[in-house]
Amino acid sequence: MSGPKAMGETSEIVRQRIEKLEKLKQEGKKIYQCDFSPQERLVEIREKYGGLESGAATGFMARVAGRVMAFREHGKAIFAEITDGSDTLQLYVNFKKVGAEQFAEFQDIDVGDWLGVEGEVFKTRRGELSIDVQMFILLSKALRPLPEKYHGLRDKETRYRQRYVDLIVNPEVREVFLVRNRVIRAIREFLEARGFLEVETPMLHAIPGGATARPFRTHHNALDIDLYLRIAPELYLKRLIVGGFDKIYELNRNFRNEGMSTRHNPEFTMLELYQAFANYQDLMDLTQELLGYVVEQVKGERRIVYRGQEIDFSGDWERISMIEAIQKYAHIQIHLDLNGEVLRKIASEHKVVPEEGASKGETINQIFEQTVASQLIAPTFILDYPKDISPLARTHAQDERLTERFELFIGGEEIANAFSELIDPIEQRRRFEEQLEARGEAEDRLIDEDFLRALEYGMPPTGGEGIGIDRLIMVLTDSPSIRDVIMFPHLRPEGN
RNA sequence: GGGCCGGUAGCUCAGGUGGUAGAGCACCGGACUUUUAAUCCGGGUGUCGAAGGUUCGAGUCCUUCCCGGCUCACCA
């Protein structure tokens, strides 16, 4: 009755497996040891011998390891499937070949166990590439059963909480994260080839800046001060431009203490890049080339399908101002000369309810987001954002109510945000102050004086851009939720 | 935080109007020496998310709470 429990679980299956484990220990078997080195990955065997004729043997002795995924017992012969992450392969265990003792031991192997195996590669009469097992060794015992082989693991909560199980039984999940790896690798390749230098800046900020989101607060014990997890690296990266680096990027995590949804995770991955002497027009060119390259590397062509719609990344993408986009896509005739009250009325006529005390720019932006954004399936640059919602962007050369800023939309999702940086330290200070005033005292926000001091040393004209990597990967993997492209998405802790 | 939906065996799911908890797969025992979701015979392994309440009796009805999904709001 008594005995060790696996994490307090008492299910029949777990009890049986613990008993098997105890039995093996009593027999003096080594378990959970590390004295077996596979010589081939399973995919290598398939590449070499996949073309073998049915019923043929190779004379090649393979030495492989993998997790048992299925059994088909057949009297004095047992078929099993193992997987090692590269491929799956069938094992054939024959009573005569391995002998009575090993055969009996194999009958105690469970789905989920890790095995080391030696045997000849051959193909069965039915054409299944297999290993004719001569020797096997139990490398690790699974105490918990895997989900059912046919329906697999569907429950989203379990899939996100126990991603390790999701990865074992749902191969398409593994594929999503392989794509994620290739996307990030391709971005680095592209930027490094163009002379961008990857840098790392603080995650712990005394003053959170570079975006308007609410931060996570933490505490430094030795200094006895509160610090914030960064909401953006922007202000530090600009300091580095002041310091003389002309092309830099950072590809890492940001943290924002906001609501969660299918497109928001509290920690998410962002690419931020800065290029001296570039403006936002240059960045649009760069973005087209960068994402075109990434899509090509990952998909082999520049077209993808997202939510049933084809998206083409080749050629030049539409560049249209926010005002014109509202006119074109929502058929709402607005312009910048309208006063706030008229704008508000127009907004409510289109079921857009601006926040209490929303500025003109915020109202226009809300009209855009609620009537236009979701229509922008093909990659589209939306340009020239109102100044009051763009505190870090340079004033537009042709219209000082606007900024030289764009956002990139793909598949109806906002993917990138970029601007010609505001480098005038006096105007930057004024914009910060105006923003503080407009936001009121509810926000415990301070002006980053050291950032302004850096600008006062002189920052060259610079273009800067942020690209939301998780959302980009959602588009490239046709994933409906950001949780599907983050290994361990944030969930409430499990209760008891 | 609001609205809607959901949580039953290891997994995937059934369980009209309240009346002794079910199926398939997995698992356990038996048969079977080239199977492919192997097959055949036998076996149900459960804190019905949690706690209260109504009732002779609750998986089912009521209340509160926990967890998740979708969605709206905040944000990217």
mmCIF file of C-alpha atoms in Angstrom, chain A residues 109-416:
data_model
loop_
_atom_site.group_PDB
_atom_site.id
_atom_site.type_symbol
_atom_site.label_atom_id
_atom_site.label_comp_id
_atom_site.label_asym_id
_atom_site.label_seq_id
_atom_site.Cartn_x
_atom_site.Cartn_y
_atom_site.Cartn_z
ATOM 1 C CA ILE A 109 8.264 -1.151 -20.596
ATOM 2 C CA ASP A 110 5.549 1.507 -20.701
ATOM 3 C CA VAL A 111 4.560 4.151 -23.188
ATOM 4 C CA GLY A 112 6.531 7.233 -22.207
ATOM 5 C CA ASP A 113 9.693 5.378 -21.120
ATOM 6 C CA TRP A 114 13.043 6.307 -22.675
ATOM 7 C CA LEU A 115 15.009 3.442 -24.199
ATOM 8 C CA GLY A 116 18.484 2.939 -25.572
ATOM 9 C CA VAL A 117 18.459 0.336 -28.330
ATOM 10 C CA GLU A 118 20.893 -1.611 -30.483
ATOM 11 C CA GLY A 119 19.872 -3.677 -33.467
ATOM 12 C CA GLU A 120 19.924 -4.176 -37.199
ATOM 13 C CA VAL A 121 18.064 -1.777 -39.462
ATOM 14 C CA PHE A 122 15.575 -3.571 -41.718
ATOM 15 C CA LYS A 123 12.236 -3.093 -43.390
ATOM 16 C CA THR A 124 9.204 -5.215 -42.563
ATOM 17 C CA ARG A 125 7.045 -7.013 -45.105
ATOM 18 C CA ARG A 126 4.571 -4.144 -44.821
ATOM 19 C CA GLY A 127 7.325 -1.668 -45.659
ATOM 20 C CA GLU A 128 7.903 -0.134 -42.222
ATOM 21 C CA LEU A 129 11.507 0.848 -41.559
ATOM 22 C CA SER A 130 12.417 -0.799 -38.245
ATOM 23 C CA ILE A 131 15.171 -1.849 -35.895
ATOM 24 C CA ASP A 132 15.464 -5.561 -35.133
ATOM 25 C CA VAL A 133 16.299 -5.101 -31.466
ATOM 26 C CA GLN A 134 19.257 -7.080 -30.183
ATOM 27 C CA MET A 135 19.745 -5.217 -26.899
ATOM 28 C CA PHE A 136 17.844 -2.494 -25.105
ATOM 29 C CA ILE A 137 18.298 -0.553 -21.905
ATOM 30 C CA LEU A 138 15.778 1.470 -19.899
ATOM 31 C CA LEU A 139 17.176 5.001 -19.697
ATOM 32 C CA SER A 140 14.333 6.700 -17.880
ATOM 33 C CA LYS A 141 11.015 5.502 -16.487
ATOM 34 C CA ALA A 142 7.820 7.499 -17.061
ATOM 35 C CA LEU A 143 5.597 7.325 -13.989
ATOM 36 C CA ARG A 144 2.745 9.262 -15.559
ATOM 37 C CA PRO A 145 0.866 8.050 -18.637
ATOM 38 C CA LEU A 146 0.867 10.094 -21.830
ATOM 39 C CA PRO A 147 -2.418 11.309 -23.293
ATOM 40 C CA GLU A 148 -4.274 9.030 -25.634
ATOM 41 C CA LYS A 149 -2.624 8.359 -28.992
ATOM 42 C CA TYR A 150 -5.587 9.136 -31.238
ATOM 43 C CA HIS A 151 -7.295 12.251 -29.853
ATOM 44 C CA GLY A 152 -4.118 13.457 -28.177
ATOM 45 C CA LEU A 153 -4.097 16.365 -25.751
ATOM 46 C CA ARG A 154 -6.746 18.966 -26.560
ATOM 47 C CA ASP A 155 -7.383 20.726 -23.265
ATOM 48 C CA LYS A 156 -5.809 24.149 -23.700
ATOM 49 C CA GLU A 157 -5.157 24.710 -20.038
ATOM 50 C CA THR A 158 -3.140 21.504 -19.771
ATOM 51 C CA ARG A 159 -1.371 22.221 -23.046
ATOM 52 C CA TYR A 160 -0.183 25.630 -21.829
ATOM 53 C CA ARG A 161 0.555 24.625 -18.237
ATOM 54 C CA GLN A 162 2.292 21.374 -19.157
ATOM 55 C CA ARG A 163 3.851 22.393 -22.446
ATOM 56 C CA TYR A 164 6.271 19.470 -22.103
ATOM 57 C CA VAL A 165 3.350 17.081 -22.567
ATOM 58 C CA ASP A 166 1.925 19.186 -25.405
ATOM 59 C CA LEU A 167 5.307 18.985 -27.142
ATOM 60 C CA ILE A 168 5.507 15.218 -26.708
ATOM 61 C CA VAL A 169 2.135 14.420 -28.213
ATOM 62 C CA ASN A 170 1.385 17.305 -30.617
ATOM 63 C CA PRO A 171 4.093 17.473 -33.300
ATOM 64 C CA GLU A 172 2.660 20.658 -34.852
ATOM 65 C CA VAL A 173 3.471 22.513 -31.623
ATOM 66 C CA ARG A 174 7.099 21.603 -32.002
ATOM 67 C CA GLU A 175 6.953 22.890 -35.583
ATOM 68 C CA VAL A 176 5.638 26.296 -34.458
ATOM 69 C CA PHE A 177 8.612 26.745 -32.173
ATOM 70 C CA LEU A 178 11.044 25.608 -34.841
ATOM 71 C CA VAL A 179 9.582 28.344 -37.050
ATOM 72 C CA ARG A 180 9.972 30.771 -34.167
ATOM 73 C CA ASN A 181 13.647 29.876 -33.962
ATOM 74 C CA ARG A 182 14.122 30.311 -37.703
ATOM 75 C CA VAL A 183 12.381 33.701 -37.693
ATOM 76 C CA ILE A 184 14.628 35.038 -34.957
ATOM 77 C CA ARG A 185 17.711 33.591 -36.589
ATOM 78 C CA ALA A 186 16.776 35.142 -39.946
ATOM 79 C CA ILE A 187 16.244 38.551 -38.350
ATOM 80 C CA ARG A 188 19.697 38.434 -36.781
ATOM 81 C CA GLU A 189 21.268 37.273 -40.051
ATOM 82 C CA PHE A 190 19.653 40.111 -41.966
ATOM 83 C CA LEU A 191 20.555 42.821 -39.489
ATOM 84 C CA GLU A 192 24.108 41.615 -38.886
ATOM 85 C CA ALA A 193 24.676 41.463 -42.651
ATOM 86 C CA ARG A 194 23.655 45.119 -42.809
ATOM 87 C CA GLY A 195 26.038 46.178 -40.093
ATOM 88 C CA PHE A 196 23.599 46.344 -37.183
ATOM 89 C CA LEU A 197 25.168 45.607 -33.822
ATOM 90 C CA GLU A 198 23.202 43.590 -31.278
ATOM 91 C CA VAL A 199 23.290 45.191 -27.825
ATOM 92 C CA GLU A 200 21.792 44.495 -24.413
ATOM 93 C CA THR A 201 20.347 47.224 -22.226
ATOM 94 C CA PRO A 202 18.834 47.069 -18.731
ATOM 95 C CA MET A 203 15.702 45.092 -17.967
ATOM 96 C CA LEU A 204 15.494 46.785 -14.547
ATOM 97 C CA HIS A 205 14.616 50.446 -14.890
ATOM 98 C CA ALA A 206 14.466 53.087 -12.193
ATOM 99 C CA ILE A 207 12.054 55.040 -14.417
ATOM 100 C CA PRO A 208 9.936 53.076 -16.873
ATOM 101 C CA GLY A 209 9.851 54.753 -20.272
ATOM 102 C CA GLY A 210 9.683 54.341 -24.020
ATOM 103 C CA ALA A 211 6.002 53.377 -24.037
ATOM 104 C CA THR A 212 2.848 54.257 -22.126
ATOM 105 C CA ALA A 213 2.014 50.876 -20.583
ATOM 106 C CA ARG A 214 1.871 50.235 -16.856
ATOM 107 C CA PRO A 215 5.027 48.541 -15.531
ATOM 108 C CA PHE A 216 5.703 45.669 -13.152
ATOM 109 C CA ARG A 217 7.318 46.908 -9.978
ATOM 110 C CA THR A 218 10.032 45.045 -8.114
ATOM 111 C CA HIS A 219 12.443 45.830 -5.318
ATOM 112 C CA HIS A 220 16.206 45.919 -5.022
ATOM 113 C CA ASN A 221 17.062 44.852 -1.478
ATOM 114 C CA ALA A 222 20.658 46.039 -1.227
ATOM 115 C CA LEU A 223 19.842 49.499 -2.540
ATOM 116 C CA ASP A 224 16.386 49.502 -0.937
ATOM 117 C CA ILE A 225 14.777 51.072 -3.977
ATOM 118 C CA ASP A 226 11.863 50.114 -6.178
ATOM 119 C CA LEU A 227 12.692 49.227 -9.753
ATOM 120 C CA TYR A 228 10.518 48.474 -12.754
ATOM 121 C CA LEU A 229 10.741 45.728 -15.346
ATOM 122 C CA ARG A 230 11.226 47.531 -18.599
ATOM 123 C CA ILE A 231 8.226 48.306 -20.786
ATOM 124 C CA ALA A 232 10.572 49.143 -23.691
ATOM 125 C CA PRO A 233 14.334 49.455 -24.258
ATOM 126 C CA GLU A 234 13.864 52.573 -26.391
ATOM 127 C CA LEU A 235 15.369 55.260 -24.173
ATOM 128 C CA TYR A 236 18.520 53.217 -23.501
ATOM 129 C CA LEU A 237 19.019 52.362 -27.159
ATOM 130 C CA LYS A 238 18.823 56.047 -28.044
ATOM 131 C CA ARG A 239 21.479 56.759 -25.414
ATOM 132 C CA LEU A 240 23.694 54.348 -27.345
ATOM 133 C CA ILE A 241 23.055 56.273 -30.565
ATOM 134 C CA VAL A 242 24.165 59.392 -28.700
ATOM 135 C CA GLY A 243 27.199 57.361 -27.656
ATOM 136 C CA GLY A 244 28.169 56.889 -31.277
ATOM 137 C CA PHE A 245 26.817 53.503 -32.334
ATOM 138 C CA ASP A 246 25.111 54.182 -35.663
ATOM 139 C CA LYS A 247 23.217 50.913 -36.246
ATOM 140 C CA ILE A 248 22.032 48.888 -33.272
ATOM 141 C CA TYR A 249 19.292 46.492 -32.319
ATOM 142 C CA GLU A 250 18.024 44.626 -29.304
ATOM 143 C CA LEU A 251 15.892 41.493 -29.552
ATOM 144 C CA ASN A 252 14.554 40.584 -26.152
ATOM 145 C CA ARG A 253 11.717 40.680 -23.649
ATOM 146 C CA ASN A 254 9.505 43.577 -22.576
ATOM 147 C CA PHE A 255 7.104 43.453 -19.630
ATOM 148 C CA ARG A 256 3.792 45.261 -19.487
ATOM 149 C CA ASN A 257 1.396 45.111 -16.594
ATOM 150 C CA GLU A 258 -1.786 45.128 -18.658
ATOM 151 C CA GLY A 259 -4.609 42.762 -19.497
ATOM 152 C CA MET A 260 -4.006 39.434 -21.200
ATOM 153 C CA SER A 261 -5.653 38.294 -24.399
ATOM 154 C CA THR A 262 -5.065 36.281 -27.546
ATOM 155 C CA ARG A 263 -2.649 39.021 -28.616
ATOM 156 C CA HIS A 264 -1.206 40.166 -25.278
ATOM 157 C CA ASN A 265 1.140 38.356 -22.908
ATOM 158 C CA PRO A 266 2.611 40.178 -19.887
ATOM 159 C CA GLU A 267 6.100 39.390 -21.164
ATOM 160 C CA PHE A 268 6.642 39.468 -24.892
ATOM 161 C CA THR A 269 9.503 39.673 -27.328
ATOM 162 C CA MET A 270 10.294 42.824 -29.225
ATOM 163 C CA LEU A 271 12.875 43.760 -31.788
ATOM 164 C CA GLU A 272 13.948 47.373 -31.528
ATOM 165 C CA LEU A 273 16.398 48.780 -34.040
ATOM 166 C CA TYR A 274 17.902 52.235 -34.503
ATOM 167 C CA GLN A 275 19.751 53.585 -37.500
ATOM 168 C CA ALA A 276 21.482 56.960 -37.468
ATOM 169 C CA PHE A 277 20.852 59.244 -40.451
ATOM 170 C CA ALA A 278 17.755 57.265 -41.430
ATOM 171 C CA ASN A 279 14.191 58.586 -41.353
ATOM 172 C CA TYR A 280 10.885 56.760 -41.268
ATOM 173 C CA GLN A 281 10.772 56.445 -45.043
ATOM 174 C CA ASP A 282 14.112 54.606 -44.940
ATOM 175 C CA LEU A 283 12.720 52.344 -42.226
ATOM 176 C CA MET A 284 9.751 51.392 -44.396
ATOM 177 C CA ASP A 285 12.188 50.245 -47.081
ATOM 178 C CA LEU A 286 14.209 48.359 -44.473
ATOM 179 C CA THR A 287 11.103 46.736 -42.988
ATOM 180 C CA GLN A 288 9.909 45.505 -46.384
ATOM 181 C CA GLU A 289 13.276 43.946 -47.082
ATOM 182 C CA LEU A 290 13.690 42.510 -43.585
ATOM 183 C CA LEU A 291 10.271 40.835 -43.424
ATOM 184 C CA GLY A 292 10.506 39.726 -47.038
ATOM 185 C CA TYR A 293 13.785 38.036 -46.215
ATOM 186 C CA VAL A 294 12.408 36.434 -43.056
ATOM 187 C CA VAL A 295 9.306 35.079 -44.795
ATOM 188 C CA GLU A 296 11.414 33.725 -47.632
ATOM 189 C CA GLN A 297 13.815 32.006 -45.229
ATOM 190 C CA VAL A 298 11.028 30.471 -43.177
ATOM 191 C CA LYS A 299 8.427 29.610 -45.825
ATOM 192 C CA GLY A 300 10.560 29.295 -48.957
ATOM 193 C CA GLU A 301 8.447 31.927 -50.732
ATOM 194 C CA ARG A 302 7.034 35.355 -49.990
ATOM 195 C CA ARG A 303 3.404 34.303 -49.733
ATOM 196 C CA ILE A 304 1.661 32.868 -46.701
ATOM 197 C CA VAL A 305 -1.867 31.996 -45.644
ATOM 198 C CA TYR A 306 -3.179 33.534 -42.422
ATOM 199 C CA ARG A 307 -6.714 32.861 -41.162
ATOM 200 C CA GLY A 308 -7.671 31.559 -44.590
ATOM 201 C CA GLN A 309 -6.416 34.624 -46.429
ATOM 202 C CA GLU A 310 -3.351 34.811 -48.627
ATOM 203 C CA ILE A 311 -0.812 37.458 -47.678
ATOM 204 C CA ASP A 312 1.853 38.479 -50.188
ATOM 205 C CA PHE A 313 5.069 39.994 -48.829
ATOM 206 C CA SER A 314 6.666 40.664 -52.204
ATOM 207 C CA GLY A 315 6.811 44.025 -54.004
ATOM 208 C CA ASP A 316 6.136 47.424 -52.450
ATOM 209 C CA TRP A 317 3.544 47.605 -49.691
ATOM 210 C CA GLU A 318 0.859 50.246 -49.494
ATOM 211 C CA ARG A 319 1.908 53.438 -47.667
ATOM 212 C CA ILE A 320 -1.042 55.593 -46.672
ATOM 213 C CA SER A 321 -1.538 58.253 -44.034
ATOM 214 C CA MET A 322 -3.828 57.532 -41.112
ATOM 215 C CA ILE A 323 -6.318 60.206 -42.197
ATOM 216 C CA GLU A 324 -6.403 58.916 -45.773
ATOM 217 C CA ALA A 325 -6.741 55.335 -44.524
ATOM 218 C CA ILE A 326 -9.810 56.323 -42.492
ATOM 219 C CA GLN A 327 -11.271 57.972 -45.577
ATOM 220 C CA LYS A 328 -10.421 55.061 -47.858
ATOM 221 C CA TYR A 329 -11.197 52.019 -45.679
ATOM 222 C CA ALA A 330 -13.891 53.302 -43.336
ATOM 223 C CA HIS A 331 -15.383 55.900 -45.722
ATOM 224 C CA ILE A 332 -15.374 58.448 -42.941
ATOM 225 C CA GLN A 333 -14.542 61.948 -44.137
ATOM 226 C CA ILE A 334 -12.389 63.393 -41.404
ATOM 227 C CA HIS A 335 -9.469 65.782 -41.512
ATOM 228 C CA LEU A 336 -7.193 67.512 -39.076
ATOM 229 C CA ASP A 337 -8.952 70.875 -39.227
ATOM 230 C CA LEU A 338 -12.060 69.523 -37.519
ATOM 231 C CA ASN A 339 -12.355 70.546 -33.878
ATOM 232 C CA GLY A 340 -12.472 68.030 -31.060
ATOM 233 C CA GLU A 341 -16.217 68.213 -30.591
ATOM 234 C CA VAL A 342 -17.011 67.542 -34.257
ATOM 235 C CA LEU A 343 -14.530 64.667 -34.291
ATOM 236 C CA ARG A 344 -16.149 63.171 -31.229
ATOM 237 C CA LYS A 345 -19.549 63.379 -32.879
ATOM 238 C CA ILE A 346 -18.278 61.711 -36.036
ATOM 239 C CA ALA A 347 -16.690 58.997 -33.904
ATOM 240 C CA SER A 348 -19.905 58.217 -32.055
ATOM 241 C CA GLU A 349 -21.806 58.117 -35.358
ATOM 242 C CA HIS A 350 -19.570 55.153 -36.219
ATOM 243 C CA LYS A 351 -20.008 53.464 -32.865
ATOM 244 C CA VAL A 352 -16.588 54.570 -31.667
ATOM 245 C CA VAL A 353 -16.751 55.889 -28.129
ATOM 246 C CA PRO A 354 -13.702 57.983 -27.281
ATOM 247 C CA GLU A 355 -12.531 57.997 -23.709
ATOM 248 C CA GLU A 356 -13.491 60.744 -21.332
ATOM 249 C CA GLY A 357 -11.151 63.654 -22.015
ATOM 250 C CA ALA A 358 -9.617 62.070 -25.103
ATOM 251 C CA SER A 359 -7.560 64.462 -27.197
ATOM 252 C CA LYS A 360 -8.092 65.021 -30.911
ATOM 253 C CA GLY A 361 -5.257 62.685 -31.741
ATOM 254 C CA GLU A 362 -6.555 59.973 -29.447
ATOM 255 C CA THR A 363 -10.015 60.256 -30.966
ATOM 256 C CA ILE A 364 -8.639 59.967 -34.498
ATOM 257 C CA ASN A 365 -6.511 57.006 -33.451
ATOM 258 C CA GLN A 366 -9.512 55.269 -31.908
ATOM 259 C CA ILE A 367 -11.542 55.788 -35.059
ATOM 260 C CA PHE A 368 -8.677 54.273 -37.025
ATOM 261 C CA GLU A 369 -8.175 51.297 -34.728
ATOM 262 C CA GLN A 370 -11.840 50.395 -34.532
ATOM 263 C CA THR A 371 -12.821 50.904 -38.154
ATOM 264 C CA VAL A 372 -9.705 50.376 -40.275
ATOM 265 C CA ALA A 373 -7.031 48.252 -38.584
ATOM 266 C CA SER A 374 -8.751 44.871 -38.909
ATOM 267 C CA GLN A 375 -9.204 45.434 -42.670
ATOM 268 C CA LEU A 376 -5.464 45.736 -43.301
ATOM 269 C CA ILE A 377 -4.707 42.154 -44.303
ATOM 270 C CA ALA A 378 -1.939 42.766 -46.841
ATOM 271 C CA PRO A 379 1.150 44.404 -45.308
ATOM 272 C CA THR A 380 0.254 48.105 -45.036
ATOM 273 C CA PHE A 381 2.168 51.062 -43.643
ATOM 274 C CA ILE A 382 -0.044 53.606 -41.889
ATOM 275 C CA LEU A 383 1.798 56.919 -41.720
ATOM 276 C CA ASP A 384 1.768 60.298 -40.022
ATOM 277 C CA TYR A 385 0.303 59.798 -36.578
ATOM 278 C CA PRO A 386 -1.071 62.687 -34.501
ATOM 279 C CA LYS A 387 1.569 64.305 -32.331
ATOM 280 C CA ASP A 388 -0.172 63.955 -28.966
ATOM 281 C CA ILE A 389 -0.080 60.153 -29.170
ATOM 282 C CA SER A 390 3.541 60.071 -30.357
ATOM 283 C CA PRO A 391 5.680 61.730 -27.669
ATOM 284 C CA LEU A 392 8.992 60.335 -28.914
ATOM 285 C CA ALA A 393 8.537 60.964 -32.644
ATOM 286 C CA ARG A 394 9.824 63.863 -34.687
ATOM 287 C CA THR A 395 7.326 66.512 -35.769
ATOM 288 C CA HIS A 396 6.262 66.027 -39.378
ATOM 289 C CA ALA A 397 8.192 68.226 -41.827
ATOM 290 C CA GLN A 398 4.969 69.248 -43.641
ATOM 291 C CA ASP A 399 2.428 69.440 -40.816
ATOM 292 C CA GLU A 400 3.334 70.151 -37.258
ATOM 293 C CA ARG A 401 0.170 68.548 -35.896
ATOM 294 C CA LEU A 402 1.578 65.216 -37.085
ATOM 295 C CA THR A 403 4.690 63.122 -36.566
ATOM 296 C CA GLU A 404 6.897 61.190 -38.953
ATOM 297 C CA ARG A 405 5.699 57.867 -37.657
ATOM 298 C CA PHE A 406 4.317 54.683 -39.147
ATOM 299 C CA GLU A 407 2.808 51.465 -37.963
ATOM 300 C CA LEU A 408 2.827 48.293 -40.018
ATOM 301 C CA PHE A 409 -0.311 46.153 -40.164
ATOM 302 C CA ILE A 410 -0.385 42.567 -41.407
ATOM 303 C CA GLY A 411 -3.396 40.285 -41.232
ATOM 304 C CA GLY A 412 -5.265 43.001 -39.362
ATOM 305 C CA GLU A 413 -2.648 42.969 -36.594
ATOM 306 C CA GLU A 414 -0.297 45.731 -35.613
ATOM 307 C CA ILE A 415 3.183 44.324 -36.168
ATOM 308 C CA ALA A 416 5.583 47.285 -36.102
#
